Amino acid sequence: MKENKIAFITCVNNEDSYKKSLSYIKKLKVPEGIEIEIIAIRNAKCITSAYNEAMQKSDAKYKVYLHQDVYIQNINFIRDILNIFKADQNIGLIGMAGAKIMPVSGIWWEDHCKVGKVYDSHSGTMKLLTFNEINDLYTEVKGIDGLIIITQYDLPWRDDIFDGWHFYDLSQSVEFLRKGFKVVVPNQHTAWCIHDCGYVNTTNGFEESRNKFLDNYSKDIFPLVSILIPAYNQTNYLEQALDSALNQSYRNTEIIICDDSTTSDVQILVEQYMLKNNNIKYINNGGPSGLKGQINIRKCFAASSGEYISYLLHDDLYNSNKIDKMINYFLYDDTLSLITSYRKMININGEYLMDNFRTVCQYPYDTRLTGDEAGRKILFSMINYIGELTTAMFRRKTVDFDIINYDKYKIYCLSDISLWLKLLRKGNMIYISEPLSKFRIHDAQNTFDNTLTSWASIDFFNMIISSYENKVFIKNRKELLESLMSWYKEYAGDFIKFSNQYNNSSKNNAEIIKLRDEYINCYTKFINILLE
């Protein structure tokens, strides 16, 4: 390999464009001692095979892979790229434009943090495309555009995957990143290159190549998302739920199923899926773990390793783009701890039911809320507008292991709301207006346990008191009283109803007694606060 040699490599099928490209190369200032090599590959079946052929032919350390319609107008181009490579031996690729953050679509130019400059005619008119500015000599990126790619190390182009004309550039970017090299875009005072490409065809094999790119590289460029399914004694809805998790357009997921079942039906079903899918982990708990599924929810979390967590209750469904939409927000905002969305209600047959969730939320478009705003909205309205566990996704590092209880207070029913409030203490929230999940209503749900409304009243009261004690969401006595009065209006009737049922009931089991005692404690504390 010749250390002072640069090869300019082009895949050619238009001689006029190539001739013009060569005329610009010949005008470049060549530093003393540097040797130039020109390689043209004609009649290539695809760009990756052409570049591999040229790479094998050349003994130049530095290689400039450029389109035949790219014209280098920076006459100091050679000096400038050599200075960048000499600044850091770990730099593997240089490009003129690229993505700082790779969008979940895999399409680099959809990154609103993209950097670089180039004169380009893809819209039909030649104009300067200038993205976010670079202040240093260069900036690191996740992927670059293939109009021009400059290397100082040889890595094979993936012609075993990409046999067309799209996504070879992002593939090569990730291949270099895999090897520990840096991919960079230089600081250009004036755009170094003109790309006279004309209208870009994104229909001829574009989607096929995009899916190949995502299939092969998602685990390299996107964070792992854990989809957690606490299962119990049913397979019909579970099968549909599992299918919706596996059919996510987002590729980098693990699916954790923790099974509280008293039968083997769930295990038999899941093991059939595991024969075809290597991202499913199944844990048999040997029967009900207790606390009406809360311990199983904890077990799912403990078994997971994803940077982001998304629960999927075994009778609910995800839309295919749920993870994609939510992760794309997380990628661009480190202050977010929680993302939720509108969700639709369905019956046992998957048919949509009417609900007032949209009216309650009042967010007709994607909305960002501070953690404080979002938490206060729950505690002053007594409404879980964020949704059930299936609805949201959260950042793992913003919650401790105990994802159920709220500070020192035990949560009996509203584990989802307790979790949302704890997350909102640590960060902000996005509400997505598009329905991204489906919440199934059926007779076997805990929702139809008559004692749950009573436990929900107790949970809400304790979350209000704890928030006030810790001066989060509820900051002073006036706000405490306001929140408690909302609680009283929402649940006073339930307390009276429960008291009558208890007095008239022949049952005297431990749960009812405990529920009565908790009610008495809450209302005694409520009265004392009012009298202070």
Coordinates of C-alpha atoms in Angstrom, one line a residue:
M1 CA 0.0 0.0 0.0
K2 CA 1.5 3.3 -1.1
E3 CA 1.3 5.9 1.7
N4 CA 1.5 8.9 -0.6
K5 CA -0.9 7.8 -3.3
I6 CA -4.6 8.8 -3.8
A7 CA -6.9 6.9 -6.2
F8 CA -10.0 8.6 -7.6
I9 CA -12.5 5.8 -8.3
T10 CA -15.7 6.2 -10.3
C11 CA -18.4 3.9 -11.6
V12 CA -19.2 5.2 -15.1
N13 CA -22.1 4.8 -17.4
N14 CA -22.3 8.4 -18.7
E15 CA -19.1 9.5 -20.5
D16 CA -19.9 13.2 -20.7
S17 CA -20.6 13.5 -17.0
Y18 CA -17.4 11.6 -16.2
K19 CA -15.3 13.7 -18.6
K20 CA -16.5 16.8 -16.7
S21 CA -15.8 15.2 -13.4
L22 CA -12.3 14.4 -14.5
S23 CA -11.7 18.0 -15.6
Y24 CA -12.3 19.1 -12.0
I25 CA -10.0 16.5 -10.6
K26 CA -7.2 17.6 -13.0
K27 CA -7.5 21.2 -11.6
L28 CA -6.8 20.1 -8.0
K29 CA -3.6 21.2 -6.4
V30 CA -1.5 18.1 -5.8
P31 CA 0.9 18.4 -2.8
E32 CA 4.5 17.6 -3.4
G33 CA 5.2 13.9 -3.2
I34 CA 1.6 12.8 -3.7
E35 CA 0.8 10.5 -6.6
I36 CA -2.6 10.5 -8.3
E37 CA -4.4 7.5 -9.8
I38 CA -7.6 7.5 -11.8
I39 CA -9.8 4.4 -12.0
A40 CA -13.0 4.1 -13.9
I41 CA -15.2 1.0 -13.7
R42 CA -17.6 0.6 -16.6
N43 CA -20.5 -1.8 -17.1
A44 CA -20.8 -2.6 -13.4
K45 CA -23.8 -4.6 -12.2
C46 CA -23.9 -2.5 -9.0
I47 CA -21.9 0.2 -7.3
T48 CA -20.6 -2.1 -4.5
S49 CA -19.1 -4.6 -6.8
A50 CA -17.6 -1.8 -8.9
Y51 CA -15.9 -0.3 -5.9
N52 CA -14.6 -3.6 -4.7
E53 CA -13.1 -4.2 -8.1
A54 CA -11.4 -0.8 -8.1
M55 CA -10.2 -1.3 -4.5
Q56 CA -8.5 -4.6 -5.5
K57 CA -6.8 -2.9 -8.5
S58 CA -5.4 0.0 -6.5
D59 CA -2.4 0.1 -4.1
A60 CA -3.2 3.7 -3.0
K61 CA -3.7 4.2 0.7
Y62 CA -6.2 7.0 0.1
K63 CA -9.2 6.3 -2.1
V64 CA -11.8 8.8 -3.2
Y65 CA -15.0 7.0 -4.4
L66 CA -17.1 9.6 -6.2
H67 CA -20.1 9.6 -8.5
Q68 CA -19.5 10.4 -12.2
D69 CA -21.7 13.6 -11.7
V70 CA -19.6 15.0 -8.8
Y71 CA -17.3 17.9 -9.5
I72 CA -14.8 18.8 -6.8
Q73 CA -14.5 22.6 -6.8
N74 CA -12.2 22.9 -3.7
I75 CA -8.8 23.0 -5.4
N76 CA -7.1 22.3 -2.1
F77 CA -9.3 19.2 -1.7
I78 CA -6.3 16.8 -1.5
R79 CA -4.4 18.8 1.1
D80 CA -7.6 19.2 3.2
I81 CA -8.5 15.5 3.3
L82 CA -5.0 14.5 4.2
N83 CA -4.9 17.0 7.0
I84 CA -8.1 15.5 8.4
F85 CA -6.7 11.9 8.2
K86 CA -3.5 13.0 9.8
A87 CA -5.3 14.7 12.6
D88 CA -6.7 11.3 13.8
Q89 CA -5.6 7.9 12.6
N90 CA -8.9 6.5 13.7
I91 CA -10.8 8.4 11.0
G92 CA -11.9 5.9 8.4
L93 CA -14.4 7.7 6.2
I94 CA -14.9 11.3 5.1
G95 CA -18.1 12.5 3.4
M96 CA -19.5 15.9 2.4
A97 CA -22.9 15.5 4.2
G98 CA -24.2 13.0 6.8
A99 CA -26.4 12.2 9.8
K100 CA -25.4 13.0 13.4
I101 CA -28.2 10.8 14.6
M102 CA -29.5 8.0 12.3
P103 CA -33.3 8.3 12.1
V104 CA -35.2 5.0 12.6
S105 CA -36.2 5.1 9.0
G106 CA -32.5 4.6 8.0
I107 CA -32.8 7.6 5.7
W108 CA -29.9 9.9 6.6
W109 CA -31.3 13.1 5.3
E110 CA -34.4 12.8 7.5
D111 CA -32.0 13.6 10.5
H112 CA -32.7 17.2 11.5
C113 CA -29.2 17.3 13.1
K114 CA -27.5 16.5 9.8
V115 CA -24.4 18.3 8.8
G116 CA -22.4 19.3 5.7
K117 CA -22.7 21.3 2.5
V118 CA -23.0 20.5 -1.2
Y119 CA -24.3 22.1 -4.3
D120 CA -27.0 19.7 -5.5
S121 CA -29.6 19.4 -8.2
H122 CA -31.8 16.5 -6.9
S123 CA -34.8 18.9 -6.8
G124 CA -34.3 19.7 -10.5
T125 CA -32.5 23.0 -9.8
M126 CA -28.9 23.4 -8.8
K127 CA -28.7 25.0 -5.3
L128 CA -26.6 25.0 -2.2
L129 CA -27.7 22.5 0.4
T130 CA -26.3 23.6 3.7
F131 CA -27.1 21.8 6.9
N132 CA -26.1 22.4 10.6
E133 CA -22.7 24.1 10.8
I134 CA -19.5 22.4 11.9
N135 CA -17.2 24.5 14.1
D136 CA -14.2 22.3 14.4
L137 CA -12.0 20.7 11.6
Y138 CA -14.6 18.0 11.3
T139 CA -17.5 16.3 13.2
E140 CA -18.3 12.7 13.7
V141 CA -21.4 11.3 12.1
K142 CA -23.3 8.0 12.0
G143 CA -23.5 7.8 8.2
I144 CA -22.6 9.8 5.1
D145 CA -24.0 10.4 1.6
G146 CA -22.4 8.4 -1.1
L147 CA -21.9 11.2 -3.6
I148 CA -18.2 11.1 -2.5
I149 CA -16.6 8.8 0.1
I150 CA -13.0 9.2 1.0
T151 CA -11.1 6.4 2.9
Q152 CA -7.6 5.8 4.3
Y153 CA -8.3 2.1 5.1
D154 CA -9.7 -0.6 2.9
L155 CA -12.8 -2.5 4.0
P156 CA -14.8 -4.6 1.5
W157 CA -18.0 -3.0 0.2
R158 CA -21.0 -5.3 1.0
D159 CA -21.9 -6.5 -2.4
D160 CA -23.2 -9.6 -0.8
I161 CA -26.1 -7.5 0.6
F162 CA -26.4 -4.5 -1.7
D163 CA -26.7 -5.3 -5.3
G164 CA -28.3 -2.0 -6.4
W165 CA -27.6 1.7 -6.1
H166 CA -29.0 2.6 -2.7
F167 CA -27.8 2.4 1.0
Y168 CA -24.3 1.2 0.0
D169 CA -23.0 4.4 1.5
L170 CA -24.7 4.0 4.9
S171 CA -23.7 0.3 4.9
Q172 CA -20.1 1.2 4.5
S173 CA -20.4 3.9 7.2
V174 CA -21.6 1.3 9.7
E175 CA -19.0 -1.2 8.6
F176 CA -16.3 1.3 9.4
L177 CA -18.0 2.1 12.7
R178 CA -18.1 -1.6 13.6
K179 CA -14.3 -1.7 13.2
G180 CA -13.9 1.1 15.6
F181 CA -13.1 3.8 13.0
K182 CA -14.7 7.3 12.9
V183 CA -16.9 8.6 10.1
V184 CA -16.7 12.3 9.7
V185 CA -17.9 15.3 7.7
P186 CA -15.4 18.2 7.3
N187 CA -15.9 21.9 8.1
Q188 CA -16.4 23.5 4.7
H189 CA -16.3 27.3 4.5
T190 CA -17.5 26.9 0.9
A191 CA -19.0 23.6 -0.3
W192 CA -16.2 21.4 -1.6
C193 CA -18.3 19.6 -4.2
I194 CA -21.0 20.0 -6.8
H195 CA -23.4 17.1 -7.3
D196 CA -25.2 17.5 -10.6
C197 CA -27.4 14.4 -10.1
G198 CA -30.8 15.7 -11.4
Y199 CA -34.0 14.2 -10.0
V200 CA -33.2 11.3 -7.6
N201 CA -35.1 8.1 -8.2
T202 CA -36.1 6.7 -4.8
T203 CA -38.4 4.1 -6.3
N204 CA -36.1 1.8 -8.2
G205 CA -35.0 -0.7 -5.4
F206 CA -34.9 2.1 -2.7
E207 CA -37.3 0.4 -0.3
E208 CA -35.8 -3.0 -0.8
S209 CA -32.4 -1.6 0.0
R210 CA -33.6 0.4 3.0
N211 CA -35.1 -2.8 4.5
K212 CA -31.9 -4.7 3.9
F213 CA -30.0 -1.9 5.6
L214 CA -32.3 -1.9 8.6
D215 CA -32.3 -5.7 8.8
N216 CA -28.5 -5.9 8.8
Y217 CA -27.5 -2.9 10.9
S218 CA -30.3 -1.9 13.3
K219 CA -28.6 -3.6 16.2
D220 CA -25.5 -1.4 15.5
I221 CA -27.1 2.0 15.2
F222 CA -30.3 1.9 17.3
P223 CA -30.9 1.3 21.0
L224 CA -32.4 -2.0 22.3
V225 CA -36.0 -1.8 23.3
S226 CA -37.4 -4.4 25.7
I227 CA -41.0 -5.4 25.0
L228 CA -42.3 -6.9 28.3
I229 CA -45.4 -9.2 28.3
P230 CA -46.7 -10.4 31.6
A231 CA -48.8 -13.5 30.7
Y232 CA -51.5 -15.4 32.6
N233 CA -53.7 -18.3 31.6
Q234 CA -54.8 -17.3 28.1
T235 CA -53.4 -17.7 24.6
N236 CA -55.9 -16.3 22.1
Y237 CA -55.2 -12.7 22.9
L238 CA -51.6 -13.4 23.8
E239 CA -51.0 -14.8 20.3
Q240 CA -52.3 -11.6 18.7
A241 CA -50.3 -9.5 21.2
L242 CA -47.1 -11.4 20.4
D243 CA -47.7 -11.1 16.7
S244 CA -48.0 -7.3 17.1
A245 CA -44.7 -7.2 19.0
L246 CA -42.9 -9.3 16.3
N247 CA -44.3 -7.2 13.5
Q248 CA -42.8 -3.9 14.7
S249 CA -41.1 -2.0 11.9
Y250 CA -38.4 -1.2 14.5
R251 CA -35.8 -4.1 14.3
N252 CA -33.8 -3.9 17.5
T253 CA -36.1 -5.4 20.2
E254 CA -36.1 -8.2 22.7
I255 CA -39.4 -9.7 23.9
I256 CA -39.6 -10.9 27.5
I257 CA -42.6 -13.1 28.5
C258 CA -43.0 -13.8 32.2
D259 CA -45.7 -16.4 32.7
D260 CA -47.9 -16.6 35.8
S261 CA -50.1 -19.3 34.3
T262 CA -51.5 -22.4 36.2
T263 CA -51.5 -24.3 32.9
S264 CA -48.9 -25.0 30.2
D265 CA -50.9 -23.4 27.3
V266 CA -48.8 -20.2 27.3
Q267 CA -45.5 -22.1 27.4
I268 CA -46.5 -24.3 24.5
L269 CA -47.6 -21.3 22.4
V270 CA -44.5 -19.3 23.1
E271 CA -42.1 -22.2 22.5
Q272 CA -43.5 -22.5 19.0
Y273 CA -42.7 -18.9 18.4
M274 CA -39.2 -19.2 19.8
L275 CA -38.4 -21.8 17.1
K276 CA -38.6 -19.1 14.5
N277 CA -37.6 -16.0 16.5
N278 CA -34.4 -15.6 18.5
N279 CA -35.4 -12.4 20.2
I280 CA -37.9 -14.0 22.6
K281 CA -37.1 -14.9 26.2
Y282 CA -39.6 -17.0 28.1
I283 CA -39.7 -17.3 31.9
N284 CA -42.2 -19.6 33.7
N285 CA -42.9 -18.3 37.2
G286 CA -44.5 -21.7 38.3
G287 CA -47.9 -20.1 38.9
P288 CA -49.3 -16.8 40.1
S289 CA -46.6 -14.6 41.6
G290 CA -49.1 -12.5 43.6
L291 CA -50.4 -9.0 44.0
K292 CA -52.8 -9.3 41.1
G293 CA -49.9 -9.4 38.5
Q294 CA -47.8 -6.7 40.0
I295 CA -44.9 -9.1 40.9
N296 CA -45.0 -10.5 37.4
I297 CA -44.7 -6.9 36.0
R298 CA -41.6 -6.5 38.2
K299 CA -40.2 -9.8 37.0
C300 CA -40.5 -8.8 33.4
F301 CA -38.5 -5.6 34.1
A302 CA -35.8 -7.4 36.1
A303 CA -35.3 -9.9 33.2
S304 CA -34.9 -7.2 30.5
S305 CA -31.8 -5.5 29.3
G306 CA -33.1 -2.8 26.9
E307 CA -32.2 0.9 27.2
Y308 CA -35.9 1.5 26.6
I309 CA -38.9 -0.3 28.1
S310 CA -42.3 -0.9 26.6
Y311 CA -44.9 -3.1 28.3
L312 CA -47.5 -5.0 26.3
L313 CA -50.3 -6.5 28.4
H314 CA -51.2 -9.9 27.0
D315 CA -54.6 -8.9 25.8
D316 CA -53.6 -5.6 24.1
L317 CA -52.0 -4.8 20.7
Y318 CA -49.3 -2.6 19.3
N319 CA -49.6 -0.8 16.0
S320 CA -46.7 -1.8 13.7
N321 CA -45.0 1.6 14.0
K322 CA -45.4 2.1 17.8
I323 CA -41.7 1.6 18.7
D324 CA -40.5 3.4 15.6
K325 CA -42.5 6.6 16.4
M326 CA -41.5 6.7 20.1
I327 CA -37.8 5.8 19.7
N328 CA -37.4 8.6 17.1
Y329 CA -38.4 11.1 19.7
F330 CA -36.1 9.6 22.3
L331 CA -33.2 9.7 20.0
Y332 CA -33.4 13.5 19.7
D333 CA -34.3 14.6 23.2
D334 CA -32.2 13.4 26.2
T335 CA -34.6 15.1 28.6
L336 CA -37.4 12.7 27.8
S337 CA -38.2 10.0 30.4
L338 CA -41.6 9.0 29.0
I339 CA -43.5 8.9 25.7
T340 CA -47.1 8.0 25.3
S341 CA -49.8 8.2 22.6
Y342 CA -53.5 8.2 21.9
R343 CA -54.8 4.6 22.0
K344 CA -58.0 3.0 20.8
M345 CA -60.2 0.6 22.7
I346 CA -61.3 -2.7 21.2
N347 CA -63.6 -5.5 22.2
I348 CA -63.0 -9.3 22.2
N349 CA -63.2 -9.4 18.4
G350 CA -60.8 -6.5 17.9
E351 CA -63.6 -4.1 16.9
Y352 CA -63.2 -0.5 17.9
L353 CA -65.2 0.9 20.8
M354 CA -66.2 4.4 21.5
D355 CA -64.3 6.2 24.2
N356 CA -63.6 9.7 25.5
F357 CA -59.9 9.4 25.7
R358 CA -59.2 11.9 22.9
T359 CA -61.6 14.4 24.6
V360 CA -59.9 14.0 27.9
C361 CA -56.4 14.4 26.6
Q362 CA -57.1 17.4 24.4
Y363 CA -53.9 17.0 22.4
P364 CA -54.8 16.8 18.7
Y365 CA -51.2 16.9 17.6
D366 CA -47.9 15.7 19.1
T367 CA -47.2 17.6 22.2
R368 CA -44.2 18.0 24.5
L369 CA -44.9 18.5 28.2
T370 CA -42.4 19.1 31.0
G371 CA -42.4 16.4 33.7
D372 CA -44.0 18.8 36.1
E373 CA -46.8 19.8 33.8
A374 CA -47.5 16.2 32.9
G375 CA -47.5 15.0 36.6
R376 CA -49.7 17.8 37.8
K377 CA -52.2 17.1 35.0
I378 CA -52.7 13.6 36.5
L379 CA -52.9 14.6 40.2
F380 CA -55.3 17.6 39.7
S381 CA -57.6 15.8 37.3
M382 CA -57.6 12.2 38.7
I383 CA -57.4 11.0 35.1
N384 CA -54.8 8.6 33.7
Y385 CA -54.5 10.5 30.4
I386 CA -51.1 8.9 29.8
G387 CA -52.8 5.5 29.5
E388 CA -52.4 1.9 30.6
L389 CA -49.0 0.1 30.7
T390 CA -49.3 -1.0 27.0
T391 CA -49.6 2.6 25.9
A392 CA -46.3 4.2 26.9
M393 CA -42.6 3.7 26.6
F394 CA -40.0 4.9 29.0
R395 CA -36.2 5.3 29.4
R396 CA -34.9 2.6 31.7
K397 CA -32.3 4.7 33.6
T398 CA -35.0 7.1 34.8
V399 CA -36.7 4.6 37.1
D400 CA -35.5 2.5 39.9
F401 CA -36.1 -1.3 40.3
D402 CA -39.3 -0.8 42.2
I403 CA -41.5 0.3 39.3
I404 CA -44.7 -0.2 41.3
N405 CA -44.8 1.5 44.7
Y406 CA -44.8 5.3 45.2
D407 CA -42.1 6.4 47.7
K408 CA -43.1 4.8 51.1
Y409 CA -46.7 4.1 50.0
K410 CA -47.7 0.7 48.7
I411 CA -49.6 0.8 45.5
Y412 CA -52.5 -1.7 45.2
C413 CA -54.1 -0.9 41.9
L414 CA -52.7 2.1 40.0
S415 CA -49.2 0.7 39.3
D416 CA -49.2 2.4 35.9
I417 CA -49.9 5.9 37.3
S418 CA -47.4 5.4 40.0
L419 CA -44.8 4.5 37.4
W420 CA -45.7 7.5 35.2
L421 CA -45.4 9.9 38.1
K422 CA -42.0 8.5 39.1
L423 CA -40.7 8.8 35.6
L424 CA -42.0 12.4 35.3
R425 CA -40.0 13.4 38.3
K426 CA -36.9 12.5 36.2
G427 CA -37.7 14.0 32.9
N428 CA -40.2 15.3 30.3
M429 CA -42.8 13.7 28.2
I430 CA -44.1 13.5 24.6
Y431 CA -47.7 12.8 23.9
I432 CA -48.2 11.4 20.3
S433 CA -51.6 12.1 18.9
E434 CA -51.6 9.1 16.5
P435 CA -53.1 6.0 18.0
L436 CA -50.2 3.6 18.4
S437 CA -51.8 0.8 20.5
K438 CA -55.1 -0.9 21.2
F439 CA -56.5 -1.5 24.7
R440 CA -58.8 -4.5 24.8
I441 CA -61.9 -4.6 26.9
H442 CA -63.3 -8.0 28.0
D443 CA -65.0 -9.6 30.9
A444 CA -62.0 -11.4 32.3
Q445 CA -60.0 -8.2 33.1
N446 CA -59.1 -7.0 36.5
T447 CA -60.9 -3.8 35.4
F448 CA -64.2 -5.5 36.3
D449 CA -63.1 -6.4 39.9
N450 CA -65.4 -4.2 42.0
T451 CA -62.8 -3.6 44.7
L452 CA -60.3 -2.0 42.2
T453 CA -62.1 1.3 42.2
S454 CA -61.8 1.4 46.0
W455 CA -58.1 0.5 45.8
A456 CA -57.6 3.2 43.1
S457 CA -59.1 5.8 45.4
I458 CA -56.6 4.8 48.1
D459 CA -53.7 4.8 45.6
F460 CA -54.6 8.3 44.3
F461 CA -54.8 9.7 47.8
N462 CA -51.4 8.3 48.8
M463 CA -49.8 9.6 45.6
I464 CA -51.2 13.1 46.3
I465 CA -49.9 13.0 49.9
S466 CA -46.5 11.7 48.9
S467 CA -46.1 14.2 46.1
Y468 CA -46.9 17.0 48.6
E469 CA -44.5 15.6 51.2
N470 CA -41.7 15.5 48.6
K471 CA -42.7 18.9 47.0
V472 CA -43.0 17.4 43.5
F473 CA -46.0 18.3 41.4
I474 CA -47.9 19.6 44.5
K475 CA -45.8 22.4 45.9
N476 CA -47.8 24.1 48.7
R477 CA -50.9 23.7 50.9
K478 CA -53.2 25.5 48.5
E479 CA -52.3 23.0 45.7
L480 CA -52.6 20.1 48.1
L481 CA -56.2 21.1 49.0
E482 CA -57.1 21.7 45.4
S483 CA -55.8 18.2 44.5
L484 CA -57.5 16.6 47.5
M485 CA -60.9 18.2 46.6
S486 CA -60.6 16.8 43.1
W487 CA -59.9 13.4 44.7
Y488 CA -62.9 13.8 47.1
K489 CA -65.3 14.7 44.2
E490 CA -64.1 11.7 42.2
Y491 CA -64.2 9.1 44.9
A492 CA -66.5 10.2 47.8
G493 CA -69.4 8.3 46.3
D494 CA -67.4 5.2 46.0
F495 CA -66.5 5.4 49.6
I496 CA -70.1 5.6 50.7
K497 CA -71.0 2.8 48.3
F498 CA -68.2 0.6 49.6
S499 CA -69.2 1.4 53.2
N500 CA -72.8 0.3 52.6
Q501 CA -71.6 -2.8 50.8
Y502 CA -69.3 -3.7 53.6
N503 CA -71.9 -3.2 56.3
N504 CA -74.4 -5.3 54.4
S505 CA -71.9 -8.0 53.4
S506 CA -71.7 -11.4 55.1
K507 CA -68.1 -11.6 53.9
N508 CA -65.4 -10.6 56.3
N509 CA -62.3 -11.7 54.4
A510 CA -58.8 -10.2 54.9
E511 CA -58.8 -8.1 51.8
I512 CA -62.1 -6.4 52.6
I513 CA -61.0 -5.7 56.1
K514 CA -57.7 -4.3 54.8
L515 CA -59.5 -2.2 52.3
R516 CA -61.9 -0.8 55.0
D517 CA -58.9 0.1 57.2
E518 CA -57.1 1.8 54.4
Y519 CA -60.2 3.8 53.6
I520 CA -60.6 4.9 57.2
N521 CA -56.9 6.0 57.3
C522 CA -57.3 8.0 54.1
Y523 CA -60.5 9.8 55.1
T524 CA -59.2 10.5 58.6
K525 CA -56.1 12.0 57.1
F526 CA -58.2 14.0 54.6
I527 CA -60.4 15.5 57.4
N528 CA -57.4 16.3 59.5
I529 CA -55.7 18.2 56.6
L530 CA -58.9 20.2 56.0
L531 CA -59.0 21.1 59.7
E532 CA -55.4 22.2 60.0

